Coordinates of C-alpha atoms in Angstrom, one line a residue:
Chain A
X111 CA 0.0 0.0 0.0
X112 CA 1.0 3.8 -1.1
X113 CA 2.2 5.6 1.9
X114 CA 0.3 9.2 0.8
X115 CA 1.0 12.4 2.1
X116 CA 0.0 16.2 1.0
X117 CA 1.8 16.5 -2.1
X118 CA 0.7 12.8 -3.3
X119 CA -2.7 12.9 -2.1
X120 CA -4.6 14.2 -4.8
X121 CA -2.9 12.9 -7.9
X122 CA -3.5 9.3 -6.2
X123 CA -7.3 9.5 -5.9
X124 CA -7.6 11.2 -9.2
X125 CA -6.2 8.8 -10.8
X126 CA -8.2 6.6 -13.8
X127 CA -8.4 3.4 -11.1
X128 CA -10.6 3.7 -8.1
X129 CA -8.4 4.2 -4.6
X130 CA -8.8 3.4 -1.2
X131 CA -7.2 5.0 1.0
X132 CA -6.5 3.9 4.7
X133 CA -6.9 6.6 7.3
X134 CA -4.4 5.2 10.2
X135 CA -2.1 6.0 12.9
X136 CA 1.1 4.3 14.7
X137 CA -0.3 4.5 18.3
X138 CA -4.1 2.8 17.0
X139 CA -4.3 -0.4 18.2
X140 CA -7.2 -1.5 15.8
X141 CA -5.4 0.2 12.8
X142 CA -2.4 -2.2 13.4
X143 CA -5.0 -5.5 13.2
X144 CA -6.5 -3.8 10.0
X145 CA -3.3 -3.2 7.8
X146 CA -2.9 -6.5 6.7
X147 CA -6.7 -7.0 6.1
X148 CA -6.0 -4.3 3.6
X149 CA -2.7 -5.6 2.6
X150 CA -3.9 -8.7 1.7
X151 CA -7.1 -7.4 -0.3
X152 CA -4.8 -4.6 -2.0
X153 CA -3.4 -7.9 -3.4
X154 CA -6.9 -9.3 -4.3
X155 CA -8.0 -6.1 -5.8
X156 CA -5.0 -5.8 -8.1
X157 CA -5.5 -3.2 -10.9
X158 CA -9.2 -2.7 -10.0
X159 CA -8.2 -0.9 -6.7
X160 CA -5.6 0.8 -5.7
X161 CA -4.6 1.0 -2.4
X162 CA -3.1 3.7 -0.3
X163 CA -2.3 5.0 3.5
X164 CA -2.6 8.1 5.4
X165 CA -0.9 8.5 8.7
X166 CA -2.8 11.3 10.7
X167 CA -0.5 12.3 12.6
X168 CA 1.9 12.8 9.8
X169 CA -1.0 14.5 7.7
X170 CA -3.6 16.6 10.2
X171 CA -4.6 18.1 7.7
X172 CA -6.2 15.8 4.9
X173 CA -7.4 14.2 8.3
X174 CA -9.5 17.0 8.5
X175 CA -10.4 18.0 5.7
X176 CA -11.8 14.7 5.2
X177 CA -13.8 14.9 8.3
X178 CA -11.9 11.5 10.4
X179 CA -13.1 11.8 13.8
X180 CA -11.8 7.9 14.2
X181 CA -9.4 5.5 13.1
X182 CA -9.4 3.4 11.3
X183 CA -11.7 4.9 8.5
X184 CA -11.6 4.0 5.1
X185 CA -12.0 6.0 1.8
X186 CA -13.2 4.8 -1.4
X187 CA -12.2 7.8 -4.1
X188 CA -13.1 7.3 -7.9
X189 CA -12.3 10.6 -10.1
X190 CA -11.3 12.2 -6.8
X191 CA -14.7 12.3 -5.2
X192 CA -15.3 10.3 -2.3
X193 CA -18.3 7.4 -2.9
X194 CA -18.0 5.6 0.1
X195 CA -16.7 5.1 3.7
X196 CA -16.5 2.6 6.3
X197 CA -15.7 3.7 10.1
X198 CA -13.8 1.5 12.4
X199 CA -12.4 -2.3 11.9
X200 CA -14.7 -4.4 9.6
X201 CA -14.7 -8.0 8.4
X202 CA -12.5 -8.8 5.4
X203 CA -15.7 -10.0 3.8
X204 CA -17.4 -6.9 4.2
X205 CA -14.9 -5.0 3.1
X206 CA -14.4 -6.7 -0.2
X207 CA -18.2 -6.1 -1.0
X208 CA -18.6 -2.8 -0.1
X209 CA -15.5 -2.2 -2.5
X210 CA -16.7 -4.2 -5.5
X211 CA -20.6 -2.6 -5.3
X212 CA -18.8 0.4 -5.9
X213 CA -16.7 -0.6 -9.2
Chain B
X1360 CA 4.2 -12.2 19.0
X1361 CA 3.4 -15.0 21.5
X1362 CA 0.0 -16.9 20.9
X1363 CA -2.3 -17.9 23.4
X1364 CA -4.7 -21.0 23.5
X1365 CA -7.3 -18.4 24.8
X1366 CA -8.3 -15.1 25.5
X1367 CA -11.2 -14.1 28.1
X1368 CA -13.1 -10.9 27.4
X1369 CA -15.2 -9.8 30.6
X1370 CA -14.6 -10.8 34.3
X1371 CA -18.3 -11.7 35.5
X1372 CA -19.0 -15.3 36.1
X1373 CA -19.3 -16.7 32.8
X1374 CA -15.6 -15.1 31.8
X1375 CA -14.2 -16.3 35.4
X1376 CA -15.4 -19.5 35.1
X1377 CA -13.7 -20.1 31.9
X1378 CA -10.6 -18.9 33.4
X1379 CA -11.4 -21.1 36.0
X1380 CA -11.8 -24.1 33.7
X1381 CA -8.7 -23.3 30.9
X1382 CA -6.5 -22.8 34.4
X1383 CA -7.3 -26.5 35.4
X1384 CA -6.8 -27.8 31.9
X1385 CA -3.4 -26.3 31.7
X1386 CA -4.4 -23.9 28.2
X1387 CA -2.3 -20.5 28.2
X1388 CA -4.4 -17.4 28.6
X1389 CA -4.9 -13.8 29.0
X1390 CA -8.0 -12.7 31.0
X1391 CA -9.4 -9.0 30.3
X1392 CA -11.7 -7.4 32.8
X1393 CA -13.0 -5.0 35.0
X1394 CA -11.1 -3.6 38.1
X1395 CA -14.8 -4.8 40.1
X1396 CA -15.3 -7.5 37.8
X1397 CA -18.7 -7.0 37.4
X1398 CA -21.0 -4.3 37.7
X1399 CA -24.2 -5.9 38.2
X1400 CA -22.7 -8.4 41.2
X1401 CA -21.3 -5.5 42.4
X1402 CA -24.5 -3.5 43.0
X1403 CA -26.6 -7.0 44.4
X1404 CA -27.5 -6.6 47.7
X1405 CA -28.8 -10.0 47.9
X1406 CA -28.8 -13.6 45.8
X1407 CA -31.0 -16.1 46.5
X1408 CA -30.7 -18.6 43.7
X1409 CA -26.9 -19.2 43.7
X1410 CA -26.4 -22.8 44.8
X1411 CA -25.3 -23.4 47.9
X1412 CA -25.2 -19.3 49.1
X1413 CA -28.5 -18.6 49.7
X1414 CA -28.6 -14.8 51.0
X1415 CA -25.4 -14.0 49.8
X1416 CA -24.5 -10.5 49.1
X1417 CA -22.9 -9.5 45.6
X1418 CA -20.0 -8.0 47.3
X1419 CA -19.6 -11.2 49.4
X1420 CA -19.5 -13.2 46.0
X1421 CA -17.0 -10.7 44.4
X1422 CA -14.5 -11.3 47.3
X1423 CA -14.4 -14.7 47.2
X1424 CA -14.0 -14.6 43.2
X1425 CA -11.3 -12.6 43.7
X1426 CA -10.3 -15.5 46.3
X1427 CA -10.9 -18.1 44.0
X1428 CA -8.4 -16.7 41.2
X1429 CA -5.6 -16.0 43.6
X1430 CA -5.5 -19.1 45.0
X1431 CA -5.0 -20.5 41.3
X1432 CA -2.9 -17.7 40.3
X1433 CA -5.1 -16.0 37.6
X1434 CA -4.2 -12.6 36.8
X1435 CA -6.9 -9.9 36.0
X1436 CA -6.2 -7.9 32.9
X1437 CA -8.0 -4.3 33.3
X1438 CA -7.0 -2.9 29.7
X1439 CA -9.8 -2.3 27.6
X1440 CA -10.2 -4.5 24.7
X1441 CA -11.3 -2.8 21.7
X1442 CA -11.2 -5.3 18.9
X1443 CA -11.4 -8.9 18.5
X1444 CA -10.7 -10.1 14.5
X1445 CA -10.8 -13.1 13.5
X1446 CA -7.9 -13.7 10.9
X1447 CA -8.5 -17.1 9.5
X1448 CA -6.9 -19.8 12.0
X1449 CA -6.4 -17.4 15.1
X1450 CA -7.5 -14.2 16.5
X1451 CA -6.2 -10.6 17.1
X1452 CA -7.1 -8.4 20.1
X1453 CA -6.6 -4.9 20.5
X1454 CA -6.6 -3.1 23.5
X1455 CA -6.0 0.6 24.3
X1456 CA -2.2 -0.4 25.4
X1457 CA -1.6 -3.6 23.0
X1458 CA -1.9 -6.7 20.6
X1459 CA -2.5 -9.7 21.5
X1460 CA -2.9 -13.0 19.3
X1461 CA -5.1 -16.6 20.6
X1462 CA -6.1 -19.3 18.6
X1463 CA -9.6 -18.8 20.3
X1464 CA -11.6 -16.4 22.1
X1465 CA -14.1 -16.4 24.9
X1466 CA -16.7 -13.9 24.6
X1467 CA -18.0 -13.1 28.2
X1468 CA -19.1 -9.3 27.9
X1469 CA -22.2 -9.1 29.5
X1470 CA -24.5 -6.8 28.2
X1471 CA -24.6 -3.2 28.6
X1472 CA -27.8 -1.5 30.4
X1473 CA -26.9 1.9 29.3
X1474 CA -29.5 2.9 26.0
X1475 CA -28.3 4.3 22.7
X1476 CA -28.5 8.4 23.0
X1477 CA -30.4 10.0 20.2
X1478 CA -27.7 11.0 17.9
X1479 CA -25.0 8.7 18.8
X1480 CA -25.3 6.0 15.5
X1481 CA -26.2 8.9 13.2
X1482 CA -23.0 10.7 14.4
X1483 CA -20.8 7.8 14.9
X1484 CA -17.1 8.7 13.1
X1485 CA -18.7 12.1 12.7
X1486 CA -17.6 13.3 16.4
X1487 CA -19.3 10.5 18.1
X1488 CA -16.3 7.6 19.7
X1489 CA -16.2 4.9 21.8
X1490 CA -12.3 4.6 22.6
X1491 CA -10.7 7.7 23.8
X1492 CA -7.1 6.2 23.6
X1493 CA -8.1 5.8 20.1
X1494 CA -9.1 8.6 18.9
X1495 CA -8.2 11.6 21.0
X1496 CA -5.4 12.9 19.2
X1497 CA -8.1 13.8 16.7
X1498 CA -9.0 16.3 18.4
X1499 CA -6.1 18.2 19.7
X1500 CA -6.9 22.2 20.4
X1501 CA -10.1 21.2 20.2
X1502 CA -13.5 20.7 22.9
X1503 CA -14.8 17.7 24.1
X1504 CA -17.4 16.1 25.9
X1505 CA -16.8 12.7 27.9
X1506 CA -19.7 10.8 29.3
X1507 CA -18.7 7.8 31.6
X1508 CA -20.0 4.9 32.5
X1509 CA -17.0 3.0 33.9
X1510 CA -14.9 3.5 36.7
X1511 CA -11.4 4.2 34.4
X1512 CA -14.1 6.9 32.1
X1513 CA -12.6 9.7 34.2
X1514 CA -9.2 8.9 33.5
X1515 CA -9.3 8.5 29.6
X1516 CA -11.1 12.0 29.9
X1517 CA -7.6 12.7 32.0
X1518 CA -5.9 11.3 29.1
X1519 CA -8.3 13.7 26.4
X1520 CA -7.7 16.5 28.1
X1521 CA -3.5 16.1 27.7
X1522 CA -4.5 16.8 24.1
X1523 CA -7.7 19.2 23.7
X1524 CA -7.9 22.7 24.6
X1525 CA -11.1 21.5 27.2
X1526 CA -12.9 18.9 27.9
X1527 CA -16.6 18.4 29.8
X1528 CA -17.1 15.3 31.6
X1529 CA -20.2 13.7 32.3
X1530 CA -20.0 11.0 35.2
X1531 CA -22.7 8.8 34.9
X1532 CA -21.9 6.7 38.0
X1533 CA -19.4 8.0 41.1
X1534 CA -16.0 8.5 40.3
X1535 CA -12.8 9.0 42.6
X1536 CA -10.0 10.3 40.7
X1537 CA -8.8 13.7 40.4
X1538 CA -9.9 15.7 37.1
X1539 CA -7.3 17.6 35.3
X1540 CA -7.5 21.6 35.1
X1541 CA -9.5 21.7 32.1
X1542 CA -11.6 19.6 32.9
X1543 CA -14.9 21.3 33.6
X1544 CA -17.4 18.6 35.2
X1545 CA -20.8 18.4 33.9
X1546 CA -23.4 16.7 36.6
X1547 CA -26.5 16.9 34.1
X1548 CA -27.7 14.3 32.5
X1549 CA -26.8 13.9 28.8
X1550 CA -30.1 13.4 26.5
X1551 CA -28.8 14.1 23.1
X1552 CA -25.8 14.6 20.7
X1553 CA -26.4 17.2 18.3
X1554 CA -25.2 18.0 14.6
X1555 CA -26.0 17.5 11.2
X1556 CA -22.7 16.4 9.4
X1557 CA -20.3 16.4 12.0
X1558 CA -20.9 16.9 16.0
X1559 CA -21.8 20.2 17.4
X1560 CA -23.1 20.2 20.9
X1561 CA -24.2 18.1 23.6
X1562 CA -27.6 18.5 25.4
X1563 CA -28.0 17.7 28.8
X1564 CA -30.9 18.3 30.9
X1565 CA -30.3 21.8 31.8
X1566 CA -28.1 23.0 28.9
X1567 CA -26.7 22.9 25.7
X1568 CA -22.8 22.6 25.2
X1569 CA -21.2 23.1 21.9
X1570 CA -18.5 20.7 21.2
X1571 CA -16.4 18.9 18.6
X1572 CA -16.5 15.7 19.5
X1573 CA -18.1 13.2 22.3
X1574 CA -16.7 10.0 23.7
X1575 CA -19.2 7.5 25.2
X1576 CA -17.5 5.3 27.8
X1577 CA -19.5 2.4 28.8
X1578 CA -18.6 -0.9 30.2
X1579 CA -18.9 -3.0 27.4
X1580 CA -19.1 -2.4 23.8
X1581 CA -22.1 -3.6 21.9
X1582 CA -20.9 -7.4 20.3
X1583 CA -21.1 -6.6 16.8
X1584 CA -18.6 -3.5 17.1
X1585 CA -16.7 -5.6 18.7
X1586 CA -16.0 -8.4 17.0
X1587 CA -16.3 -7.9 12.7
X1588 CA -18.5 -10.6 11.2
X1589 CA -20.1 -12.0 14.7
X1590 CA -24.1 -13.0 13.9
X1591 CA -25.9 -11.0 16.7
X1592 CA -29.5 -11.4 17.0
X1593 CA -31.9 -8.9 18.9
X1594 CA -28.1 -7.7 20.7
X1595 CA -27.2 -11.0 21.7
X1596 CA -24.8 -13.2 20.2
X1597 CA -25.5 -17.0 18.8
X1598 CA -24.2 -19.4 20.2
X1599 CA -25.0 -23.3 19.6
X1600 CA -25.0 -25.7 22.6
X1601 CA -20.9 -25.6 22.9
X1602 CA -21.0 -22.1 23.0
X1603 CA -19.2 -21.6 19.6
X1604 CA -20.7 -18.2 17.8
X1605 CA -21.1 -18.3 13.5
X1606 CA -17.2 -17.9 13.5
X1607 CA -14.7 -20.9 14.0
X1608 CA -12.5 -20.6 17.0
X1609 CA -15.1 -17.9 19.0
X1610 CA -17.1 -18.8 22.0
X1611 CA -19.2 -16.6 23.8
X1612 CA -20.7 -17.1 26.9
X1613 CA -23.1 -15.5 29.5
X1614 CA -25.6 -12.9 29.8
X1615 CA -23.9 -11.7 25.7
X1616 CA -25.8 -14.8 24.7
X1617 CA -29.0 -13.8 26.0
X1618 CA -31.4 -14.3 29.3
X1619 CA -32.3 -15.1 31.3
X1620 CA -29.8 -13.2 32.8
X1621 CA -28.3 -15.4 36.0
X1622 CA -25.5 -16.0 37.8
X1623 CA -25.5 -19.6 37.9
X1624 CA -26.7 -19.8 34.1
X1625 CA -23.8 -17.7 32.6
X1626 CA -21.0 -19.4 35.5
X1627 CA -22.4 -23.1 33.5
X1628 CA -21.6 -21.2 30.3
X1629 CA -18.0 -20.0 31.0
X1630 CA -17.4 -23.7 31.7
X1631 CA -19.0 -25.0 28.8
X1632 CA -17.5 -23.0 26.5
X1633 CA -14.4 -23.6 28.3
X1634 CA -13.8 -26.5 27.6
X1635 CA -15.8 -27.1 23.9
X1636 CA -12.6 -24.6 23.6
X1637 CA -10.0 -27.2 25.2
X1638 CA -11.8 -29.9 22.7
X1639 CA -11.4 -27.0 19.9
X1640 CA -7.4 -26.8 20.4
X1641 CA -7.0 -30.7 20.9
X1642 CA -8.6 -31.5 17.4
X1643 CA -7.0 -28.6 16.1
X1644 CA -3.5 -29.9 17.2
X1645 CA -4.5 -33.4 15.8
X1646 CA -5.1 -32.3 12.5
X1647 CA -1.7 -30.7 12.1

């Protein structure tokens, strides 16, 4: 998965493939069980999705301009707009087919 | 990372039991709980129908639970545990200080009397949080209001209140530690969390507080937040007659599984999923 900051951010969710992006930090607990989750469908979803991370603390601000009140949340972007999101730690299933009712 | 036969969320009978049971059997585990083990034995004055006790008190009960696993050497756990995810042949738990990683869990959460308040799911990762340690560095220079259920509530709203500008905190029960400077206690009841998008204030009783965010503190969190794919019906969790819920590996026991809600009932649940979990890891072990 990307590692996105402010200078990437926009280019990646504007780009032709839908992206997910991963709204995370070091000292969240859940965020650490999600990763691979996300890894391992990053690897599923392989040129239908692409997958990136932002770390909060190292971003505030797409944090807030994005509205994250709680970690993890995930983004799914397609043409740079934002068509869904999913707060907190869900199952892998869940996941998958909230991503592919979107494509 | 080390991984346990077992991990034991809640510290009423049902989870205690279990320990109880995996202790005799020789499993390795990690028991999470409350610092009084359990709210609702705390606050009987008086039992009838526990076998062999009639009249005891639910203080008298709680000290000889705590007896019980100091004689076998249990330890109590009192971080909070936040997640449980099942990840194909094991299980990860997050707390607010860790990781941990079992090859089962034992669900023994009890169920939480406190009601939804209006606003709360709408707002949920709008402003609205369950885990302070989470999330408060989301809201650094910014106001918050705490409402707490638990005993620990008032320090995470210690811990918020390192990073916001101020913080409001709402005690629903009696608390004993010291608040930090800005820290501005709120005795009102809360009745509603207001905003359309994001949070924007907090009504109590008597007033209306704006804020930026709200952390609800209870005792337990709801089963299906807890644990990602678990089959909850009416806000209890299925079980089958071995206590194993829809997912391979997770038991669940007590008054999470539904009523009626009795001592003696969830106690015989902690050891039957107990040890359906020591038959669990012995076929397990066979097959490889």
């Amino acid at each position: 998965m990307l590692e996105l900051n402010q200078e990437t951010f926009q280019d990646f969710i504007k780009g032709e493939t839908p992206a997910l992006v991963d709204f995370w930090a070091p000292w969240c607990m859940p965020c650490r069980i999600f990763a691979p989750v996300l890894e391992d469908l990053s690897d599923e979803l392989d040129g239908k999705v692409e997958f990136g991370k932002v770390n909060i603390d190292d971003n505030p601000d797409l944090a807030s301009q994005y509205g994250i009140t709680t970690i993890p949340t995930i983004i799914l972007f397609q043409q740079g707009k934002p068509v869904t999101q999913m707060i907190g730690v869900h199952s892998r299933e869940k996941v998958l087919s909230t991503i592919t009712s979107h494509l | 990372m080390n991984r346990y036969d077992c991990i034991i969320v809640g510290s009423g009978p049902a989870g205690l039991e279990a320990a109880v049971n995996l202790s005799i059997r020789g499993k390795s585990f990690l028991l999470f709980g409350n610092e009084n083990l359990s709210i609702k034995l705390e606050t009987a004055p008086r039992i009838d129908n526990y076998l062999g006790f009639p009249g005891i008190s639910g203080r008298e009960l709680q000290r000889r639970y705590r007896e019980h696993l100091a004689s076998m050497n249990i330890p109590l756990r009192t971080e909070q545990v936040n997640l449980v995810y099942p990840m194909g042949d094991y299980f990860s738990v997050a707390t607010n200080k860790n990781t941990y990683e079992a090859s089962t869990v034992i669900l023994a959460t009890g169920t939480s009397p406190a009601k939804l308040l209006p606003g709360e799911e709408r707002l949920l990762g709008r402003g609205v949080g369950y885990c302070a340690t989470c999330d408060a560095p989301l809201y650094r220079g910014k106001t918050v209001a705490v409402v707490g259920w638990s005993n620990e509530a008032a320090l995470e709203a210690n811990f918020v209140a390192e990073l916001a500008k101020k913080v409001y905190y709402l005690p629903v029960r009696k608390f004993s530690q010291t608040l930090r400077d800005n820290i501005q206690l709120i005795t009102s009841p809360p009745v509603e969390i207001l905003g359309e998008h994001q949070v924007e204030a907090m009504r109590t009783k008597t007033e209306t507080i704006p804020v930026d965010g709200v952390f609800l503190l209870r005792d337990s969190i709801a089963p299906s937040a807890l644990v990602p794919g678990i089959q909850v019906e009416n806000g209890y969790i299925v079980v089958d007659a071995d206590m194993q819920t829809n997912l391979p590996g997770c038991f669940a026991a007590g008054d999470c599984t539904g009523k009626p809600h009795q001592l003696m009932r969830a106690a015989g649940q902690g050891q039957t999923a107990a040890l359906a979990v020591t038959r669990y890891l012995d076929r397990k072990a066979s097959e490889q």
